[in-house]
Each structure stands twice: as structure tokens, then as C-alpha cells.
Amino acid sequence: MEILLCFLSSSFQYPVVKIGTEDQSFIDSVMLLKMDLSFSCPVAKISRTSALQIALCKEMVQWTRAEKCMFLRQRVEVRLAALLMENKEFSKVLTLLSSSVKEVRRLDDKLLLVDIELLESKLHFSLRNLPKAKAALTAARTAANAIYVPPAQQGTIDLQSGLLHAEEKD
């Protein structure tokens, strides 16, 4: 098992360090999720590090597949899809999201499903495919109605809805 660490050196270089911990396979996925968030959030605040963030997410996805951490893998794949979408690699995002939607529905993680459907709506809007963008947004709203959605995420859903209505001039 390898845990990825990113750090900012004094010369503003951004290396990825792999720390091997073969004997510590007992680390649970909640701790790993906290570690993933704590290491990747500072890197996200630094400008022009999208390639590093993508490499970090890809490495985490490979590790979670090897360790069979399905919930953590889904979260990291959604973050990877968002990063790829920022880099305008739409075909990769579409294949990643289509496989993720099926697995998340099977796992019944409604909050993650809302994230994925919202990201899919943004993707189709970027590709100017408005019917699919509206369908994905409707699916996100349907999943969001079944659970509590944090206000920031509800605002994102409403913003995407407003963008789609403005594009149609409603």
C-alpha cells in the first residue's frame, strides 16, 4: 500500500512522494479519505498544478482498486473527472462518469450520485448538448430530493439550472 504526499518546497517545486507502508494495511478508508482531502486541498489552492492533481488522483484510483476500497475510489474518480473537465478532456470525463454512475447507483450513495449527475450536466452543457444536460440535472434533482443536500451543493444545482434556462432563454 502506498500513500501519496504532496508538499511545497521552498523553491516552489511540487514533487509527488510515495511512502510505502506494506505492513500497515489496516488503515481504514475514512482515515484515507481524510488524508486524501488534507493532501490534495492545499495543492488545489496552488495555481497551475492541475497536472500534479490529476497524477495524484490517478495514483489514488489505482491504489484504491488494488485495496478494493470502492467508496473511496468513487470519490477520487469524481474528483479526477472534475479535474479532467477543467482541462477540457471531455471524452475521458464522459467515459469515467458513465462507469461511475452505474457503480454508485448500485452502492446507493445518494450524495455522491448527486455530485456525479451535476458534473455530468456541466459536461453536457460544455459540449452544448442541452437535452442531455437537462436530463442529468433532472436526475441530480431527483436524487437530491431523497436526501439532505448541503446548502452549497443546492446552490450549485440551482446555478446549473439557471444556466440551462438562460441558454434556452426561458
PDB file of C-alpha atoms in Angstrom:
ATOM      1  CA  MET A   1       0.000   0.000   0.000  1.00  0.00           C
ATOM      2  CA  GLU A   2       1.307   3.427  -0.886  1.00  0.00           C
ATOM      3  CA  ILE A   3       0.157   6.760   0.422  1.00  0.00           C
ATOM      4  CA  LEU A   4       0.816   9.782  -1.740  1.00  0.00           C
ATOM      5  CA  LEU A   5       2.020  13.001  -0.207  1.00  0.00           C
ATOM      6  CA  CYS A   6       2.414  16.354  -1.893  1.00  0.00           C
ATOM      7  CA  PHE A   7       4.434  19.122  -0.402  1.00  0.00           C
ATOM      8  CA  LEU A   8       5.523  22.595  -1.358  1.00  0.00           C
ATOM      9  CA  SER A   9       9.242  23.104  -1.118  1.00  0.00           C
ATOM     10  CA  SER A  10      10.918  26.442  -0.606  1.00  0.00           C
ATOM     11  CA  SER A  11      11.880  26.585  -4.282  1.00  0.00           C
ATOM     12  CA  PHE A  12       8.196  26.233  -5.358  1.00  0.00           C
ATOM     13  CA  GLN A  13       8.547  22.799  -6.885  1.00  0.00           C
ATOM     14  CA  TYR A  14       5.741  20.312  -6.479  1.00  0.00           C
ATOM     15  CA  PRO A  15       7.058  16.751  -6.224  1.00  0.00           C
ATOM     16  CA  VAL A  16       4.924  13.702  -5.527  1.00  0.00           C
ATOM     17  CA  VAL A  17       6.382  11.495  -2.821  1.00  0.00           C
ATOM     18  CA  LYS A  18       5.362   7.863  -2.394  1.00  0.00           C
ATOM     19  CA  ILE A  19       5.690   6.397   1.039  1.00  0.00           C
ATOM     20  CA  GLY A  20       5.459   2.627   1.111  1.00  0.00           C
ATOM     21  CA  THR A  21       3.719   1.092   4.092  1.00  0.00           C
ATOM     22  CA  GLU A  22       3.436  -2.607   3.396  1.00  0.00           C
ATOM     23  CA  ASP A  23       2.764  -3.602   6.996  1.00  0.00           C
ATOM     24  CA  GLN A  24       0.026  -1.021   7.616  1.00  0.00           C
ATOM     25  CA  SER A  25      -2.830  -2.461   5.592  1.00  0.00           C
ATOM     26  CA  PHE A  26      -5.227  -1.877   8.495  1.00  0.00           C
ATOM     27  CA  ILE A  27      -5.738   1.830   7.772  1.00  0.00           C
ATOM     28  CA  ASP A  28      -9.449   2.245   7.177  1.00  0.00           C
ATOM     29  CA  SER A  29     -10.932   4.192   4.297  1.00  0.00           C
ATOM     30  CA  VAL A  30     -12.290   7.006   6.481  1.00  0.00           C
ATOM     31  CA  MET A  31      -8.766   7.858   7.570  1.00  0.00           C
ATOM     32  CA  LEU A  32      -7.574   7.593   3.967  1.00  0.00           C
ATOM     33  CA  LEU A  33     -10.344   9.895   2.789  1.00  0.00           C
ATOM     34  CA  LYS A  34      -9.301  12.471   5.378  1.00  0.00           C
ATOM     35  CA  MET A  35      -5.684  12.065   4.300  1.00  0.00           C
ATOM     36  CA  ASP A  36      -6.651  12.435   0.637  1.00  0.00           C
ATOM     37  CA  LEU A  37      -8.603  15.605   1.366  1.00  0.00           C
ATOM     38  CA  SER A  38      -5.897  17.080   3.559  1.00  0.00           C
ATOM     39  CA  PHE A  39      -3.151  16.458   0.985  1.00  0.00           C
ATOM     40  CA  SER A  40      -4.968  17.425  -2.182  1.00  0.00           C
ATOM     41  CA  CYS A  41      -6.784  20.540  -0.916  1.00  0.00           C
ATOM     42  CA  PRO A  42      -3.571  22.545  -0.325  1.00  0.00           C
ATOM     43  CA  VAL A  43      -2.344  21.515  -3.774  1.00  0.00           C
ATOM     44  CA  ALA A  44      -5.641  22.659  -5.325  1.00  0.00           C
ATOM     45  CA  LYS A  45      -5.086  26.160  -3.959  1.00  0.00           C
ATOM     46  CA  ILE A  46      -1.801  26.492  -5.844  1.00  0.00           C
ATOM     47  CA  SER A  47      -2.203  27.753  -9.393  1.00  0.00           C
ATOM     48  CA  ARG A  48      -1.084  25.660 -12.381  1.00  0.00           C
ATOM     49  CA  THR A  49      -0.941  22.343 -10.523  1.00  0.00           C
ATOM     50  CA  SER A  50      -3.696  20.566 -12.410  1.00  0.00           C
ATOM     51  CA  ALA A  51      -1.264  18.060 -13.927  1.00  0.00           C
ATOM     52  CA  LEU A  52       0.014  17.203 -10.456  1.00  0.00           C
ATOM     53  CA  GLN A  53      -3.522  16.872  -9.113  1.00  0.00           C
ATOM     54  CA  ILE A  54      -4.516  14.600 -11.997  1.00  0.00           C
ATOM     55  CA  ALA A  55      -1.452  12.418 -11.460  1.00  0.00           C
ATOM     56  CA  LEU A  56      -2.216  12.259  -7.743  1.00  0.00           C
ATOM     57  CA  CYS A  57      -5.820  11.240  -8.368  1.00  0.00           C
ATOM     58  CA  LYS A  58      -4.846   8.595 -10.926  1.00  0.00           C
ATOM     59  CA  GLU A  59      -2.379   7.087  -8.489  1.00  0.00           C
ATOM     60  CA  MET A  60      -5.015   7.089  -5.746  1.00  0.00           C
ATOM     61  CA  VAL A  61      -7.524   5.378  -8.060  1.00  0.00           C
ATOM     62  CA  GLN A  62      -5.011   2.628  -8.863  1.00  0.00           C
ATOM     63  CA  TRP A  63      -4.264   2.137  -5.192  1.00  0.00           C
ATOM     64  CA  THR A  64      -7.946   2.027  -4.194  1.00  0.00           C
ATOM     65  CA  ARG A  65      -8.604  -0.575  -6.892  1.00  0.00           C
ATOM     66  CA  ALA A  66      -5.764  -2.708  -5.566  1.00  0.00           C
ATOM     67  CA  GLU A  67      -7.006  -2.349  -1.966  1.00  0.00           C
ATOM     68  CA  LYS A  68     -10.667  -2.786  -3.003  1.00  0.00           C
ATOM     69  CA  CYS A  69     -11.847   0.449  -1.352  1.00  0.00           C
ATOM     70  CA  MET A  70     -14.929   1.028  -3.510  1.00  0.00           C
ATOM     71  CA  PHE A  71     -16.411   4.091  -1.764  1.00  0.00           C
ATOM     72  CA  LEU A  72     -13.084   5.884  -1.609  1.00  0.00           C
ATOM     73  CA  ARG A  73     -12.350   5.015  -5.242  1.00  0.00           C
ATOM     74  CA  GLN A  74     -15.649   6.512  -6.353  1.00  0.00           C
ATOM     75  CA  ARG A  75     -14.930   9.776  -4.520  1.00  0.00           C
ATOM     76  CA  VAL A  76     -11.441  10.022  -6.019  1.00  0.00           C
ATOM     77  CA  GLU A  77     -12.777   9.220  -9.508  1.00  0.00           C
ATOM     78  CA  VAL A  78     -15.298  12.051  -9.223  1.00  0.00           C
ATOM     79  CA  ARG A  79     -12.505  14.432  -8.232  1.00  0.00           C
ATOM     80  CA  LEU A  80     -10.446  13.136 -11.178  1.00  0.00           C
ATOM     81  CA  ALA A  81     -13.378  13.725 -13.528  1.00  0.00           C
ATOM     82  CA  ALA A  82     -13.741  17.303 -12.261  1.00  0.00           C
ATOM     83  CA  LEU A  83     -10.037  17.943 -12.798  1.00  0.00           C
ATOM     84  CA  LEU A  84     -10.130  16.441 -16.292  1.00  0.00           C
ATOM     85  CA  MET A  85     -13.137  18.600 -17.101  1.00  0.00           C
ATOM     86  CA  GLU A  86     -11.202  21.706 -16.067  1.00  0.00           C
ATOM     87  CA  ASN A  87      -8.511  20.615 -18.538  1.00  0.00           C
ATOM     88  CA  LYS A  88     -11.190  20.168 -21.221  1.00  0.00           C
ATOM     89  CA  GLU A  89     -10.569  16.436 -21.677  1.00  0.00           C
ATOM     90  CA  PHE A  90     -14.260  15.763 -22.202  1.00  0.00           C
ATOM     91  CA  SER A  91     -14.074  12.286 -23.741  1.00  0.00           C
ATOM     92  CA  LYS A  92     -12.156  10.921 -20.741  1.00  0.00           C
ATOM     93  CA  VAL A  93     -14.604  12.569 -18.357  1.00  0.00           C
ATOM     94  CA  LEU A  94     -17.589  11.075 -20.169  1.00  0.00           C
ATOM     95  CA  THR A  95     -16.247   7.524 -20.001  1.00  0.00           C
ATOM     96  CA  LEU A  96     -15.239   7.949 -16.362  1.00  0.00           C
ATOM     97  CA  LEU A  97     -18.628   9.328 -15.333  1.00  0.00           C
ATOM     98  CA  SER A  98     -20.667   6.765 -17.243  1.00  0.00           C
ATOM     99  CA  SER A  99     -18.954   3.906 -15.432  1.00  0.00           C
ATOM    100  CA  SER A 100     -19.146   5.719 -12.093  1.00  0.00           C
ATOM    101  CA  VAL A 101     -22.899   6.341 -12.316  1.00  0.00           C
ATOM    102  CA  LYS A 102     -23.648   2.631 -12.644  1.00  0.00           C
ATOM    103  CA  GLU A 103     -21.487   1.676  -9.673  1.00  0.00           C
ATOM    104  CA  VAL A 104     -22.721   4.481  -7.420  1.00  0.00           C
ATOM    105  CA  ARG A 105     -26.358   3.584  -8.112  1.00  0.00           C
ATOM    106  CA  ARG A 106     -25.561   0.025  -7.137  1.00  0.00           C
ATOM    107  CA  LEU A 107     -23.790   1.209  -3.963  1.00  0.00           C
ATOM    108  CA  ASP A 108     -26.735   3.542  -3.186  1.00  0.00           C
ATOM    109  CA  ASP A 109     -24.622   6.584  -2.261  1.00  0.00           C
ATOM    110  CA  LYS A 110     -27.129   9.344  -2.994  1.00  0.00           C
ATOM    111  CA  LEU A 111     -24.900  12.313  -2.162  1.00  0.00           C
ATOM    112  CA  LEU A 112     -22.162  11.092  -4.478  1.00  0.00           C
ATOM    113  CA  LEU A 113     -24.782  10.359  -7.131  1.00  0.00           C
ATOM    114  CA  VAL A 114     -25.917  13.990  -6.936  1.00  0.00           C
ATOM    115  CA  ASP A 115     -22.295  15.102  -7.429  1.00  0.00           C
ATOM    116  CA  ILE A 116     -21.826  12.822 -10.424  1.00  0.00           C
ATOM    117  CA  GLU A 117     -25.107  13.818 -12.105  1.00  0.00           C
ATOM    118  CA  LEU A 118     -24.337  17.502 -11.560  1.00  0.00           C
ATOM    119  CA  LEU A 119     -20.869  17.075 -13.048  1.00  0.00           C
ATOM    120  CA  GLU A 120     -22.409  15.211 -15.974  1.00  0.00           C
ATOM    121  CA  SER A 121     -24.838  18.079 -16.515  1.00  0.00           C
ATOM    122  CA  LYS A 122     -21.945  20.553 -16.557  1.00  0.00           C
ATOM    123  CA  LEU A 123     -20.096  18.321 -19.012  1.00  0.00           C
ATOM    124  CA  HIS A 124     -23.001  18.136 -21.452  1.00  0.00           C
ATOM    125  CA  PHE A 125     -23.565  21.880 -21.098  1.00  0.00           C
ATOM    126  CA  SER A 126     -19.912  22.459 -22.019  1.00  0.00           C
ATOM    127  CA  LEU A 127     -20.395  20.228 -25.048  1.00  0.00           C
ATOM    128  CA  ARG A 128     -23.565  22.211 -25.955  1.00  0.00           C
ATOM    129  CA  ASN A 129     -25.760  19.125 -25.637  1.00  0.00           C
ATOM    130  CA  LEU A 130     -28.629  20.823 -23.800  1.00  0.00           C
ATOM    131  CA  PRO A 131     -31.130  17.922 -23.740  1.00  0.00           C
ATOM    132  CA  LYS A 132     -28.629  15.628 -22.021  1.00  0.00           C
ATOM    133  CA  ALA A 133     -27.557  18.445 -19.687  1.00  0.00           C
ATOM    134  CA  LYS A 134     -31.180  18.949 -18.642  1.00  0.00           C
ATOM    135  CA  ALA A 135     -31.701  15.204 -18.202  1.00  0.00           C
ATOM    136  CA  ALA A 136     -28.621  14.912 -15.979  1.00  0.00           C
ATOM    137  CA  LEU A 137     -29.736  17.929 -13.946  1.00  0.00           C
ATOM    138  CA  THR A 138     -33.188  16.378 -13.502  1.00  0.00           C
ATOM    139  CA  ALA A 139     -31.553  13.166 -12.297  1.00  0.00           C
ATOM    140  CA  ALA A 140     -29.425  15.180  -9.857  1.00  0.00           C
ATOM    141  CA  ARG A 141     -32.508  16.950  -8.507  1.00  0.00           C
ATOM    142  CA  THR A 142     -34.359  13.658  -8.158  1.00  0.00           C
ATOM    143  CA  ALA A 143     -31.516  12.146  -6.154  1.00  0.00           C
ATOM    144  CA  ALA A 144     -31.182  15.348  -4.110  1.00  0.00           C
ATOM    145  CA  ASN A 145     -34.849  15.256  -3.105  1.00  0.00           C
ATOM    146  CA  ALA A 146     -34.342  11.921  -1.339  1.00  0.00           C
ATOM    147  CA  ILE A 147     -31.563  13.172   0.978  1.00  0.00           C
ATOM    148  CA  TYR A 148     -30.293  16.237   2.790  1.00  0.00           C
ATOM    149  CA  VAL A 149     -28.129  18.287   0.457  1.00  0.00           C
ATOM    150  CA  PRO A 150     -25.747  20.884   1.917  1.00  0.00           C
ATOM    151  CA  PRO A 151     -26.674  24.476   1.005  1.00  0.00           C
ATOM    152  CA  ALA A 152     -23.550  24.983  -1.123  1.00  0.00           C
ATOM    153  CA  GLN A 153     -24.369  21.965  -3.249  1.00  0.00           C
ATOM    154  CA  GLN A 154     -28.031  23.032  -3.531  1.00  0.00           C
ATOM    155  CA  GLY A 155     -26.764  26.413  -4.732  1.00  0.00           C
ATOM    156  CA  THR A 156     -24.659  24.663  -7.367  1.00  0.00           C
ATOM    157  CA  ILE A 157     -27.714  22.743  -8.572  1.00  0.00           C
ATOM    158  CA  ASP A 158     -29.718  25.978  -8.766  1.00  0.00           C
ATOM    159  CA  LEU A 159     -26.876  27.743 -10.600  1.00  0.00           C
ATOM    160  CA  GLN A 160     -26.696  24.970 -13.191  1.00  0.00           C
ATOM    161  CA  SER A 161     -30.466  25.160 -13.595  1.00  0.00           C
ATOM    162  CA  GLY A 162     -30.241  28.920 -14.117  1.00  0.00           C
ATOM    163  CA  LEU A 163     -27.507  28.482 -16.719  1.00  0.00           C
ATOM    164  CA  LEU A 164     -29.611  25.982 -18.647  1.00  0.00           C
ATOM    165  CA  HIS A 165     -32.694  28.228 -18.524  1.00  0.00           C
ATOM    166  CA  ALA A 166     -30.654  31.241 -19.635  1.00  0.00           C
ATOM    167  CA  GLU A 167     -29.250  29.267 -22.546  1.00  0.00           C
ATOM    168  CA  GLU A 168     -32.790  28.386 -23.646  1.00  0.00           C
ATOM    169  CA  LYS A 169     -33.919  31.994 -22.985  1.00  0.00           C
ATOM    170  CA  ASP A 170     -36.705  30.858 -20.623  1.00  0.00           C
TER     171      ASP A 170
END
